[in-house]
XYZ file of C-alpha atoms in Angstrom:
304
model
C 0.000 0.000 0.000
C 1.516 3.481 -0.832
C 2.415 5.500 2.169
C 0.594 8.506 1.553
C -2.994 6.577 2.003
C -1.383 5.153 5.045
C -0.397 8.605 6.398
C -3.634 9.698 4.810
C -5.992 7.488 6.653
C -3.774 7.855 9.834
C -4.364 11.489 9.992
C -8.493 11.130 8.886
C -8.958 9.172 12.162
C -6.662 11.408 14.583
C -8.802 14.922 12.800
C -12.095 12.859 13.370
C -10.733 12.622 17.757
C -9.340 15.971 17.971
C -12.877 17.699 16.708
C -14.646 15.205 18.975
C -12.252 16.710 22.050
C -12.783 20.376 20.333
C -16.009 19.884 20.316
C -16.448 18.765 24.487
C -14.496 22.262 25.195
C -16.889 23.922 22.942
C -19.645 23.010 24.708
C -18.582 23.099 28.130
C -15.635 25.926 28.923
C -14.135 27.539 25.876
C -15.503 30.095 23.163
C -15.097 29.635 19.356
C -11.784 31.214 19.022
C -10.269 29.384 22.516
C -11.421 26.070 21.563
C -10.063 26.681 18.174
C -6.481 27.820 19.773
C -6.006 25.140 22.258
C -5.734 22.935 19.030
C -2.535 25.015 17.961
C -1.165 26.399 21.036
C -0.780 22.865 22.415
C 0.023 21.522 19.340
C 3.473 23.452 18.944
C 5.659 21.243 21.675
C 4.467 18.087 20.232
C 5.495 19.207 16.740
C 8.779 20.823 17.717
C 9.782 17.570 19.826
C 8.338 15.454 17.185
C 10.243 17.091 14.994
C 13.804 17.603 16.668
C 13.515 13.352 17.427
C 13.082 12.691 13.978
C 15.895 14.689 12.726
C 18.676 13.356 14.698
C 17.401 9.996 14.567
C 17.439 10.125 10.673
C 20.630 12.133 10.433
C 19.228 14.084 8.085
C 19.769 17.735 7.222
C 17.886 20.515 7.740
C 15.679 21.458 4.237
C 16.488 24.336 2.613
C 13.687 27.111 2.309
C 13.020 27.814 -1.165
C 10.979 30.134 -2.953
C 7.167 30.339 -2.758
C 7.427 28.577 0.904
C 6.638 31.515 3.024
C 3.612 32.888 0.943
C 2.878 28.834 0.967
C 3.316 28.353 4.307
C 1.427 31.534 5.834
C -1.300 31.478 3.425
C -1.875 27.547 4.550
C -1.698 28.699 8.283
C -4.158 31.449 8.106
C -6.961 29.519 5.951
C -6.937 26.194 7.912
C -7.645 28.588 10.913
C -10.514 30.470 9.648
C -11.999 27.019 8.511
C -11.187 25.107 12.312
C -13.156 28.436 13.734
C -15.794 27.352 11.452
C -16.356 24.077 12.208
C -15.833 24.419 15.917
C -18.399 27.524 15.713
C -20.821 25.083 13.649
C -20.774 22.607 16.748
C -23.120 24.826 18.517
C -25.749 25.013 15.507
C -25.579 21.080 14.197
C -24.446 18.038 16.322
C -21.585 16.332 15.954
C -21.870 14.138 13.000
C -23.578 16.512 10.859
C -20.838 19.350 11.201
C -17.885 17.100 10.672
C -20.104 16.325 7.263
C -20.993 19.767 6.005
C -17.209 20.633 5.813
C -16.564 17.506 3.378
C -17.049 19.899 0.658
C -13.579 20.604 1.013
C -12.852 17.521 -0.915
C -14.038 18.586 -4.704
C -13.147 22.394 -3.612
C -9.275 20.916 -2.923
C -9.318 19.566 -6.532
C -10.721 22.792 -7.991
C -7.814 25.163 -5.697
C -5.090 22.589 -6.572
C -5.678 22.922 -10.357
C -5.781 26.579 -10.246
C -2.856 26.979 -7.811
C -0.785 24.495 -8.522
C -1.860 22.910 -12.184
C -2.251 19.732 -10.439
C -5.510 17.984 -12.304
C -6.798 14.682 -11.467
C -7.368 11.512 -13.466
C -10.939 10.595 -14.861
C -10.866 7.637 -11.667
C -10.264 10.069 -9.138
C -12.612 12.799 -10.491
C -15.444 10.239 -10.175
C -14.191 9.155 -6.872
C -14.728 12.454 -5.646
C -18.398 12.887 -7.554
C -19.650 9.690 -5.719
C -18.464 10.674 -2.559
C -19.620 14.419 -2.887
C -22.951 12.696 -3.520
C -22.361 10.681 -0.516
C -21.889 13.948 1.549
C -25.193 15.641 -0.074
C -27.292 12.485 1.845
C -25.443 12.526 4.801
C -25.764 16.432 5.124
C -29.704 16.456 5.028
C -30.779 17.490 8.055
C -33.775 15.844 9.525
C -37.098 17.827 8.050
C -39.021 20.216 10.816
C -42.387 20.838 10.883
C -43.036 24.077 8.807
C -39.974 24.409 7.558
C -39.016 24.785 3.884
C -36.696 22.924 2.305
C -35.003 26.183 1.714
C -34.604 26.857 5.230
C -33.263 23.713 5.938
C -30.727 24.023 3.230
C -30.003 27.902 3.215
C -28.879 28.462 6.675
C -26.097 29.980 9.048
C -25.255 26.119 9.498
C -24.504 25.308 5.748
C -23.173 28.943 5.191
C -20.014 27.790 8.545
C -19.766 24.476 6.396
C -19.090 25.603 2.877
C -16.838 28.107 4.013
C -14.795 25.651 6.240
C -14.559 23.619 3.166
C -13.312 25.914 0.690
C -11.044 26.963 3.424
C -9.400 24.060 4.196
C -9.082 23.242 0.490
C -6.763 26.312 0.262
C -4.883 25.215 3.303
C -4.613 21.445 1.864
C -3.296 23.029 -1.581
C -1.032 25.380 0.165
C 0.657 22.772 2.533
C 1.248 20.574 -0.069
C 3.317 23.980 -2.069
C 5.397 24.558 0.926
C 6.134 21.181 1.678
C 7.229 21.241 -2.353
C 9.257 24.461 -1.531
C 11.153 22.822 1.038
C 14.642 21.055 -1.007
C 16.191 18.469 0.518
C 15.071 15.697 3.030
C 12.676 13.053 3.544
C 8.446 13.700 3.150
C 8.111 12.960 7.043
C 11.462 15.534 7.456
C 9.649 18.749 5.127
C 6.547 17.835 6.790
C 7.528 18.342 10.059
C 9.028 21.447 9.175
C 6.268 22.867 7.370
C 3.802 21.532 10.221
C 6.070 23.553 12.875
C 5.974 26.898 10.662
C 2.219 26.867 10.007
C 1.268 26.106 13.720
C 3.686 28.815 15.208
C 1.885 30.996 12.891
C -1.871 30.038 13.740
C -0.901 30.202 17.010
C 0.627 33.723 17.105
C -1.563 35.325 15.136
C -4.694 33.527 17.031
C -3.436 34.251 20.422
C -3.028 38.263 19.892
C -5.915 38.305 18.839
C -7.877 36.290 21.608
C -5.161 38.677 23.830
C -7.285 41.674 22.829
C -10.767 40.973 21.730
C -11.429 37.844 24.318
C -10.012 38.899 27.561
C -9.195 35.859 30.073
C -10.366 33.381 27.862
C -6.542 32.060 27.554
C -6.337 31.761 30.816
C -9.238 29.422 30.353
C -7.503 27.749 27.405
C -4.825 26.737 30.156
C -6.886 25.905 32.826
C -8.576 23.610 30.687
C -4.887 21.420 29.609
C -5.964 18.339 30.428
C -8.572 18.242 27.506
C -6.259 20.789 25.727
C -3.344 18.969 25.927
C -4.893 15.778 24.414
C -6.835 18.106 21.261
C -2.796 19.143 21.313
C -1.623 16.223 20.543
C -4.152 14.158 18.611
C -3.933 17.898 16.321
C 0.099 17.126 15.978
C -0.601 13.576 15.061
C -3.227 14.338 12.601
C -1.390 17.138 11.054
C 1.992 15.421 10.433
C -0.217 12.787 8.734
C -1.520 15.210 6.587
C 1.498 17.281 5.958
C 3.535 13.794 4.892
C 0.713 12.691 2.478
C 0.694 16.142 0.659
C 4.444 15.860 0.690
C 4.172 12.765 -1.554
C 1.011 13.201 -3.455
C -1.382 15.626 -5.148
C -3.702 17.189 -2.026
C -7.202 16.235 -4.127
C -6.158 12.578 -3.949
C -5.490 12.923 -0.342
C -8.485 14.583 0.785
C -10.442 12.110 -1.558
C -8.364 9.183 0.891
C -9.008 11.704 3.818
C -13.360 10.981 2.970
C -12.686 7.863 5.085
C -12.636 9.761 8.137
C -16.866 10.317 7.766
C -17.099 6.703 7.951
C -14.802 7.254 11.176
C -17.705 9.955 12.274
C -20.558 8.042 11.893
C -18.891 5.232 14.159
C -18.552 7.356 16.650
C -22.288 9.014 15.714
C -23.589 5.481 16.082
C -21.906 3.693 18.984
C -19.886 6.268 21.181
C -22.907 8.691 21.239
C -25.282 7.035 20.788
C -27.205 9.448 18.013
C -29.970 7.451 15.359
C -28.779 6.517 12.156
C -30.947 7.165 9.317
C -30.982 5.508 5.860
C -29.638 8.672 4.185
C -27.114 8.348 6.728
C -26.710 4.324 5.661
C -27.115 5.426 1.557
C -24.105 8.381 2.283
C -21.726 5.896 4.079
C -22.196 3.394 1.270
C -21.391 5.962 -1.446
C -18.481 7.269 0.691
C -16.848 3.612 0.409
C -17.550 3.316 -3.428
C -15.710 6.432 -3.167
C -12.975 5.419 -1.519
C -12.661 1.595 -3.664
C -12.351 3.865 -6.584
C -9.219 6.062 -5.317
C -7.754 2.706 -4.041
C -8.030 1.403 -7.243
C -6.594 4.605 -8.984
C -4.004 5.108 -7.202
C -2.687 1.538 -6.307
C 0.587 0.835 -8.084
C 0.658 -1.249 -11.128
């Protein structure tokens, strides 16, 4: 099996437990943008040690920065932070399941930003891969129907508005990553990844923290009081991320997010039999598309 849909599924199950732990501090302690920067403030250590091990262990040298990786790196940082604020703010509209799904939209958005970015297009295989499983997201994102609603309530709504943004958000990010871990010359994909993982969450976290620092007084104080919960969306965010960040250092980012659609089938086993939420047959119908979805990337991208 290659790597990168190793890394790739690695990282889809550690995202899937670090937004169930974001989503407990949501709910309970921490506002939108604390819950959102406990995931990179505690992140940092774990990367930098992560990091540091793996470089004198390999006895590798350091990358060299080339060009494009700052504007790469920055641009990756500040997108996949407005689209974690998004989700986590989405918890307290949707449950669980159905805000991890509404932000699967990042999947066909990736492939459109990577083609326009980076000229990276996908094969015919992959393209329909990411049709079925777009279709797949489309039944598991219908909300249950209320009485008196219109459909156009149910589908125009504050809700879908945090979801598609998150999504076309995190397709930037993905694309970006992927161009700064490309910028990088010189050492292994788990070596630029790290690297690139360690400038990005320095960045979120900076940048973040001023600005929780003046608009949300005492709420990091509140982040820190709350490291037990923090520290564990720190590191399940470190693992994730270097999963990620190694899988778009060996492959385009719309094949890895198409990989990374496994992680809804992740969601709805911890929808069904951690919390204990119904399961519908759109929900059934959307998981079975997801997995045609994923057979057909498999089969794509599986070497000879």
């Amino acid at each position: 099996m290659p790597f990168w849909i190793v890394a790739s599924v690695f990282a889809a199950f550690m995202q899937n437990l670090r937004f169930l732990l974001q989503r407990q501090l949501k709910v309970t302690t921490l506002s939108t943008g604390g819950a959102t920067w406990a995931r990179f403030a505690f992140a940092v250590p774990f990367v930098a040690i992560a990091l540091v091990v793996y470089k004198a262990a390999s006895g590798q040298d350091w990358p060299v920065i080339g060009a494009g990786y700052w504007r790469f790196a920055v641009t990756g940082a500040l997108a996949q932070m407005l689209a974690t604020a998004c989700v986590v703010a989405l918890f307290a509209r949707r449950n669980f399941y159905v805000g991890i799904t509404l932000k699967k939209s990042e999947v066909i958005l990736t492939a459109l930003v990577g083609l326009v970015v980076l000229g990276e297009a996908v094969s015919a295989p992959v393209l329909l891969a990411i049709a079925v499983g777009f279709a797949g997201v489309l039944a598991l994102s219908d909300p249950p129907q209320e009485t008196g609603l219109p459909w156009t309530a149910r589908l125009f709504n504050a809700a879908s508005g945090y979801g598609l943004a998150s999504g076309l958000l995190f397709g930037v990010s993905a694309v970006c990553y992927r161009g700064a871990t490309l910028a990088l010359e010189g050492g292994d994909a788990p070596l630029r990844a790290a690297l690139a993982l360690l400038t990005a969450t320095i960045v979120q976290t900076v940048v973040l923290g001023l600005y929780l620092a003046f608009r949300e007084r005492g709420e990091i104080g509140r982040v820190l009081a709350s490291w037990r919960i923090s520290g564990l969306t720190g590191l399940t965010s470190m693992l994730g991320s270097l999963g990620w960040f190694t899988a778009f250092a060996l492959q385009t980012a719309a094949y890895v997010k198409a990989v990374g659609q496994i992680e809804l089938v992740f969601t709805f086993l911890f929808s069904a039999f951690w919390l204990r939420e119904k399961v519908s047959r759109n929900e059934v119908i959307g998981i079975a598309l997801i997995l045609v979805s994923l057979g057909l990337v498999f089969w794509a991208a599986w070497p000879g």
